[in-house]
Short mmCIF file of C-alpha atoms in Angstrom, two decimals:
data_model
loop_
_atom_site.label_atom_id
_atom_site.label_comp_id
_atom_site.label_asym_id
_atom_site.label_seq_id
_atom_site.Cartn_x
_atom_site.Cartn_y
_atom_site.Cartn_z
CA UNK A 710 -14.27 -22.11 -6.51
CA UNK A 711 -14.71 -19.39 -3.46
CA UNK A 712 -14.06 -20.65 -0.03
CA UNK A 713 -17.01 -20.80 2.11
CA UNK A 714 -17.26 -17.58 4.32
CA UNK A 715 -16.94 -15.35 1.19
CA UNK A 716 -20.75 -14.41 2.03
CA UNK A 717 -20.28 -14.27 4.94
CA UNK A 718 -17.84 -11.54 4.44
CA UNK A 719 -20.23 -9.88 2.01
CA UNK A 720 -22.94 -10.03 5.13
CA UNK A 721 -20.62 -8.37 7.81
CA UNK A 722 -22.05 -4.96 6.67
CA UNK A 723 -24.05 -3.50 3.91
CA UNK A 724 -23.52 -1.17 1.96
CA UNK A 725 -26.04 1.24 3.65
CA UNK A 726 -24.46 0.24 7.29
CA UNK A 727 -23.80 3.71 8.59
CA UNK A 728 -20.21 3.62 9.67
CA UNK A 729 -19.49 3.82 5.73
CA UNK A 730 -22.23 6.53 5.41
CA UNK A 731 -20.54 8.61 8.19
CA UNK A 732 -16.92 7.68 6.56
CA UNK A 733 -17.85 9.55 3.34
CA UNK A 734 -16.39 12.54 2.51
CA UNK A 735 -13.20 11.77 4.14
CA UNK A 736 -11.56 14.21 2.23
CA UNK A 737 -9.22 12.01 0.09
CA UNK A 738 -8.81 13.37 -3.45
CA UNK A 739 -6.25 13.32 -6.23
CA UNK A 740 -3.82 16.44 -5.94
CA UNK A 741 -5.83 17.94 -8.59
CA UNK A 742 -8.47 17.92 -6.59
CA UNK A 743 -10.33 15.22 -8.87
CA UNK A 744 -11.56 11.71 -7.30
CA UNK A 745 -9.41 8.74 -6.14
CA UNK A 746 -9.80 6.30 -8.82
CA UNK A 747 -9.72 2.47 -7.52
CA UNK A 748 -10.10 -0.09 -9.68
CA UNK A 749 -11.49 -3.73 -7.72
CA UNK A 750 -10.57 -6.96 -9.29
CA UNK A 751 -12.34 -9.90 -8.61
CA UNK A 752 -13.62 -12.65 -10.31
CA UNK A 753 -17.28 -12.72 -8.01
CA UNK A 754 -19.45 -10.60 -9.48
CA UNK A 755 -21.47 -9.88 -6.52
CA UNK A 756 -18.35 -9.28 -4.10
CA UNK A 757 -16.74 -6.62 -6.67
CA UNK A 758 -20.10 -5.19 -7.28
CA UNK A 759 -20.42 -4.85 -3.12
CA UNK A 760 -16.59 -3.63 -2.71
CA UNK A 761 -17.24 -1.10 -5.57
CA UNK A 762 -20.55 0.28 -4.08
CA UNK A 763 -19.16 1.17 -0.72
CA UNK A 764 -16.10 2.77 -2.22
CA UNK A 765 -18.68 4.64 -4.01
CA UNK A 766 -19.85 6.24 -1.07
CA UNK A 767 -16.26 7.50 -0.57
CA UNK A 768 -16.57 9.81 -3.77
CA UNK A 769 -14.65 7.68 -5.49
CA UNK A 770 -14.39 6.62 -9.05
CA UNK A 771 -14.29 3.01 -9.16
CA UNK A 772 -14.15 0.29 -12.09
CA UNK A 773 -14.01 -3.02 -11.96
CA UNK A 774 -12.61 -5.94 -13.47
CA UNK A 775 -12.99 -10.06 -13.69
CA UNK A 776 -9.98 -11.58 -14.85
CA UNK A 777 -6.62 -10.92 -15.30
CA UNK A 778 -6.02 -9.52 -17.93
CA UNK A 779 -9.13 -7.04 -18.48
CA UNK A 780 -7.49 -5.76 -15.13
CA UNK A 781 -4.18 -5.08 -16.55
CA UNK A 782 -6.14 -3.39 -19.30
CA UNK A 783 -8.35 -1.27 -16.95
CA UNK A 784 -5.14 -0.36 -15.11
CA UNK A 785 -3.80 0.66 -18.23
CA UNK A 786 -6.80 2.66 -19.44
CA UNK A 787 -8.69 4.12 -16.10
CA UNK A 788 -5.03 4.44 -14.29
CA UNK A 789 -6.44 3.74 -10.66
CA UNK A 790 -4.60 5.11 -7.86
CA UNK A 791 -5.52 2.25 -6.18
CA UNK A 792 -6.35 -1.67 -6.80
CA UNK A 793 -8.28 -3.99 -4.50
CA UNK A 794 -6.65 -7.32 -5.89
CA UNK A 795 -7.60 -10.64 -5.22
CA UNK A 796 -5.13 -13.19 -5.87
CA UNK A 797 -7.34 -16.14 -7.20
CA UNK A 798 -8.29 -15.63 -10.67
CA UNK A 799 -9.33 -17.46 -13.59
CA UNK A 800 -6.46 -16.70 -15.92
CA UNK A 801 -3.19 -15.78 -14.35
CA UNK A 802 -2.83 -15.01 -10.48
CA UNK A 803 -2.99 -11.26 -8.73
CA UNK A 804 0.53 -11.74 -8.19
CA UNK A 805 1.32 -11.46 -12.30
CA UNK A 806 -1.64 -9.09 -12.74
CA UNK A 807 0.37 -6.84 -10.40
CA UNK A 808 3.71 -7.53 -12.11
CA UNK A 809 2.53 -6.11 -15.42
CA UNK A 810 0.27 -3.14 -13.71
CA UNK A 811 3.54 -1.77 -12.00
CA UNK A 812 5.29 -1.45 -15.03
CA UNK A 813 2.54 0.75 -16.03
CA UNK A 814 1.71 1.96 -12.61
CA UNK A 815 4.56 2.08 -10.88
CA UNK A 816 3.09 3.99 -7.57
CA UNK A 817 -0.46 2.31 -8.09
CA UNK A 818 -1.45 1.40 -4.38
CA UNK A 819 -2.02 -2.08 -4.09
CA UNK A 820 -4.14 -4.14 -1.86
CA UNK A 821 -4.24 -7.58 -1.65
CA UNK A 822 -7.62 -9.41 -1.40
CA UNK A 823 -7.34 -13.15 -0.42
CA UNK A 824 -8.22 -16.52 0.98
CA UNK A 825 -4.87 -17.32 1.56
CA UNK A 826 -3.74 -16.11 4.85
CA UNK A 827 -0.17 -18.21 5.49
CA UNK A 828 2.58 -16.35 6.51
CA UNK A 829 4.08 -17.49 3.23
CA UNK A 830 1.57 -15.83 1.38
CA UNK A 831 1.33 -12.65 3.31
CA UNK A 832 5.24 -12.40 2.40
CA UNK A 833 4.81 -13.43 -1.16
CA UNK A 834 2.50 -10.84 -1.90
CA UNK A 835 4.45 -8.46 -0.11
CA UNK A 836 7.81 -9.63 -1.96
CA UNK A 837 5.77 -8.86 -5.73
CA UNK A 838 5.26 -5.36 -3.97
CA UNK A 839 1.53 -5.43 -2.60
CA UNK A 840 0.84 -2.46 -0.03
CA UNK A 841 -0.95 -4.22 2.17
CA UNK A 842 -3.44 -7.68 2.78
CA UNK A 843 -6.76 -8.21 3.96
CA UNK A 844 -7.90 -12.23 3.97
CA UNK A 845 -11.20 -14.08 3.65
CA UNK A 846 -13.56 -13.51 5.69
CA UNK A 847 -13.09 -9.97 5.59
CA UNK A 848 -15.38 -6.73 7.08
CA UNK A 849 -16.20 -4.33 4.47
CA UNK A 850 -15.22 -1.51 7.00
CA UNK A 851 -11.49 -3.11 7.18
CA UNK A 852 -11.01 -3.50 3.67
CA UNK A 853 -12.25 0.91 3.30
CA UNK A 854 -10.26 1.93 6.23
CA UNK A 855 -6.96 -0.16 4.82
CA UNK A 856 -7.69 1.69 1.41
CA UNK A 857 -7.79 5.00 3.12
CA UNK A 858 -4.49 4.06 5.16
CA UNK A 859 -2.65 3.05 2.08
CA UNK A 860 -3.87 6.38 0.13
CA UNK A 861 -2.98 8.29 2.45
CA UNK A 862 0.20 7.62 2.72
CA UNK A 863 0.56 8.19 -1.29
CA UNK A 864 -0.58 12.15 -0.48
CA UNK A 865 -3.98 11.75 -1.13
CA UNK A 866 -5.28 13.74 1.51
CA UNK A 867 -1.91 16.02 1.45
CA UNK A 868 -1.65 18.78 4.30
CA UNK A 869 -1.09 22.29 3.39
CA UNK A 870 2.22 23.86 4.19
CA UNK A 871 4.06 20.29 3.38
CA UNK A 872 7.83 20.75 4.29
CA UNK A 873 11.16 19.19 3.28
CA UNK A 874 13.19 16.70 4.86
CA UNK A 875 17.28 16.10 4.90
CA UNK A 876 19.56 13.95 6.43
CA UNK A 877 23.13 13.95 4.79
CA UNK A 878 22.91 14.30 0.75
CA UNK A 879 19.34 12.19 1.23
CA UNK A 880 16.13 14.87 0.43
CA UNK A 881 12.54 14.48 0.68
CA UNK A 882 9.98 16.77 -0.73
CA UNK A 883 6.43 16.15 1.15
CA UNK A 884 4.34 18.00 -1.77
CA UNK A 885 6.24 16.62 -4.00
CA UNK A 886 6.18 13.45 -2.79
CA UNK A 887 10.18 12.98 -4.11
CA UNK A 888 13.13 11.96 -2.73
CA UNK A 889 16.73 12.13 -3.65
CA UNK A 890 20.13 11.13 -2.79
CA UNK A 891 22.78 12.90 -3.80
CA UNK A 892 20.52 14.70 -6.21
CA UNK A 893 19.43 11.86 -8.01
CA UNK A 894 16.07 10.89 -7.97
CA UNK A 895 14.49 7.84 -5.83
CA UNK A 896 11.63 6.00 -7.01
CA UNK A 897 9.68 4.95 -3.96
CA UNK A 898 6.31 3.15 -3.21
CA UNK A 899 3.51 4.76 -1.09
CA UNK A 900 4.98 1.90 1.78
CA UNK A 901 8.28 2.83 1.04
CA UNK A 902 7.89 6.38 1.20
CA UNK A 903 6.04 6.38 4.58
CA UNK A 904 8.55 4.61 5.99
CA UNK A 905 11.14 6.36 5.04
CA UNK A 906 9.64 9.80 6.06
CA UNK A 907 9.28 8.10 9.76
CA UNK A 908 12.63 7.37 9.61
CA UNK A 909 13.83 10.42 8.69
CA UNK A 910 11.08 13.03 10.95
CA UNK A 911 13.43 10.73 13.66
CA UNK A 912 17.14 11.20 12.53
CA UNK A 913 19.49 9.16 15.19
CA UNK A 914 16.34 7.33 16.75
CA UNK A 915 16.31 4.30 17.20
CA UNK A 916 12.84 2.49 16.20
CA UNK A 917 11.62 -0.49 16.97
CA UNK A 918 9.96 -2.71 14.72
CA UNK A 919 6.87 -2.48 16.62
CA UNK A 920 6.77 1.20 16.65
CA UNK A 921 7.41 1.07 12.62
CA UNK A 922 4.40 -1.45 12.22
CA UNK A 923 1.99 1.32 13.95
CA UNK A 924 3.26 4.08 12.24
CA UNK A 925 3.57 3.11 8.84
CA UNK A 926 0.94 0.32 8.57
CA UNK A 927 -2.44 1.49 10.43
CA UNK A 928 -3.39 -1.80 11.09
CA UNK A 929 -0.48 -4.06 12.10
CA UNK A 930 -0.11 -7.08 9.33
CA UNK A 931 -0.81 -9.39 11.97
CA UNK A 932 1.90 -7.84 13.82
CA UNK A 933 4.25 -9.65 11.91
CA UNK A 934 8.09 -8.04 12.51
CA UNK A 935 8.94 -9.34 8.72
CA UNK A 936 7.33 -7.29 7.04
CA UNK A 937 9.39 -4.53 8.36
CA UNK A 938 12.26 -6.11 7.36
CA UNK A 939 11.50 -7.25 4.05
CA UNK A 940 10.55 -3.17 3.44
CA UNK A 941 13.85 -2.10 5.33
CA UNK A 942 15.83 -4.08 3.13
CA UNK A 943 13.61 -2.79 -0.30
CA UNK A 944 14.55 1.07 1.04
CA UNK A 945 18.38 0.09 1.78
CA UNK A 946 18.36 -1.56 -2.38
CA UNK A 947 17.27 2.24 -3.32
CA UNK A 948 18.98 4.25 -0.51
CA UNK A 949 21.98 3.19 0.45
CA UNK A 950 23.35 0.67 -2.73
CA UNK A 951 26.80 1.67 -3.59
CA UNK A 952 26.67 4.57 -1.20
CA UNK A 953 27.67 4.89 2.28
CA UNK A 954 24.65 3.64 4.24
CA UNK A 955 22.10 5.69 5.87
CA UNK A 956 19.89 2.64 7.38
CA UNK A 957 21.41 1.27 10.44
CA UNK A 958 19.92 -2.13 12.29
CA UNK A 959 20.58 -2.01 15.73
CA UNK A 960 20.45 -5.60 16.73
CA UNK A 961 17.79 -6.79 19.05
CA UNK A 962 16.41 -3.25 19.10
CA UNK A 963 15.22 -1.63 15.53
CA UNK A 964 16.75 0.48 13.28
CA UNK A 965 17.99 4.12 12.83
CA UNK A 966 18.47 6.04 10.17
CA UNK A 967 21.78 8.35 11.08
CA UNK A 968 24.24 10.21 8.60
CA UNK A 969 28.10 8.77 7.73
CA UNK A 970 30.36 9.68 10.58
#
């Protein structure tokens, strides 16, 4: 069963409404210089056909997928750089779908398509490492300029001339999109990695959690100060476990990302 307001969702803009027409083009492309691939799961066939038409006009390659698991086997076979994911579906939930796509996909971009919009829920899809969260009613123009947010941030639309960042024995490469500490490498998330880069572009600064939420997430997750922390505490697992820490909190202020001593 779909909530009522799904259509009305689908209404809020067509796919000829002109603020997509003027948004394609944007740019974004695989570092290869091939199209984004995104791959929209949803179990309305009239809602994924709509999602997948305006992403379309992005000069993207989209597929799309019903259930499950034909998504984990699209995943597996078109290897998106992105997913549009809802979380109701008729076999298992998005939340296992995206458990068994990022142990194929580890980087795969992720957002979360939903009529659940508790707090609980934001953090539980968050927790099973979704990107970001858009909920139901939604505005076709929110749900494309999230997806070019979260793409960005994964180097789709890399600058030229990308530079390398270090703090202490912790490196990142921008072209590369790598990071290491102490030479070892760092597997990161698109989320992760943005927020580490604005931590590090601001070595001894302390940030606030509101300043992280508008530089990392475009839109603000309903402003809520969690999610910083829950992604703080994902980059201090990678970072700083069983070294000496990088990632300070500062209480009642933000955090700071300094070297020992």
């Amino acid at each position: 069963m779909r909530p009522s307001g799904t259509g009305q969702a689908i209404g809020m803009m067509s796919v000829r409404d002109p603020l997509i027409a003027t948004a394609s083009g944007g740019g974004l492309s695989r570092a290869d210089g091939s199209p984004v691939r995104v791959l929209v799961v949803d179990d309305e066939p009239s809602l994924a056909e709509l999602l997948g038409s305006v992403l379309r006009y992005e000069g993207w390659e989209i597929q799309t997928a019903a259930d499950g698991r034909s998504a984990v086997r699209a995943a597996r076979d078109f290897e998106p750089d992105a997913i549009i994911l809802d979380i109701m579906l008729p076999d298992f939930d998005g939340l296992e779908v995206l458990r068994r796509v990022r142990a194929i996909l580890p980087h795969v971009c992720v957002l979360f398509l939903t009529a659940r919009d508790s707090v609980q829920d934001r953090v539980n899809g968050i927790t099973a490492g979704g990107d970001d969260y858009v909920t139901k009613p939604f505005s076709l123009e929110e749900v494309v300029a999230r997806l070019r947010g979260l793409l960005r941030r994964a180097g789709m639309a890399r600058a030229s001339g990308g530079t390398e960042i270090t703090v202490a024995d912790l490196t990142m490469d921008e072209d590369a999109r790598e990071v290491r500490r102490g030479g070892q490498l760092v597997e990161l998330t698109a989320t992760e990695f943005e927020l580490l880069r604005f931590l590090l572009r601001n070595p001894r600064r302390v940030l606030s959690k509101a300043q992280i939420l508008d530089r990392v997430w475009n839109y603000d997750f309903g402003g809520q100060a969690h999610v910083v922390e829950l992604y703080i505490s994902y980059l201090r697992k990678k970072i700083d476990s069983g070294r000496e820490p990088l990632i300070h909190t500062v209480r009642g202020v933000g955090y700071v990302l300094r070297p020992p001593g």
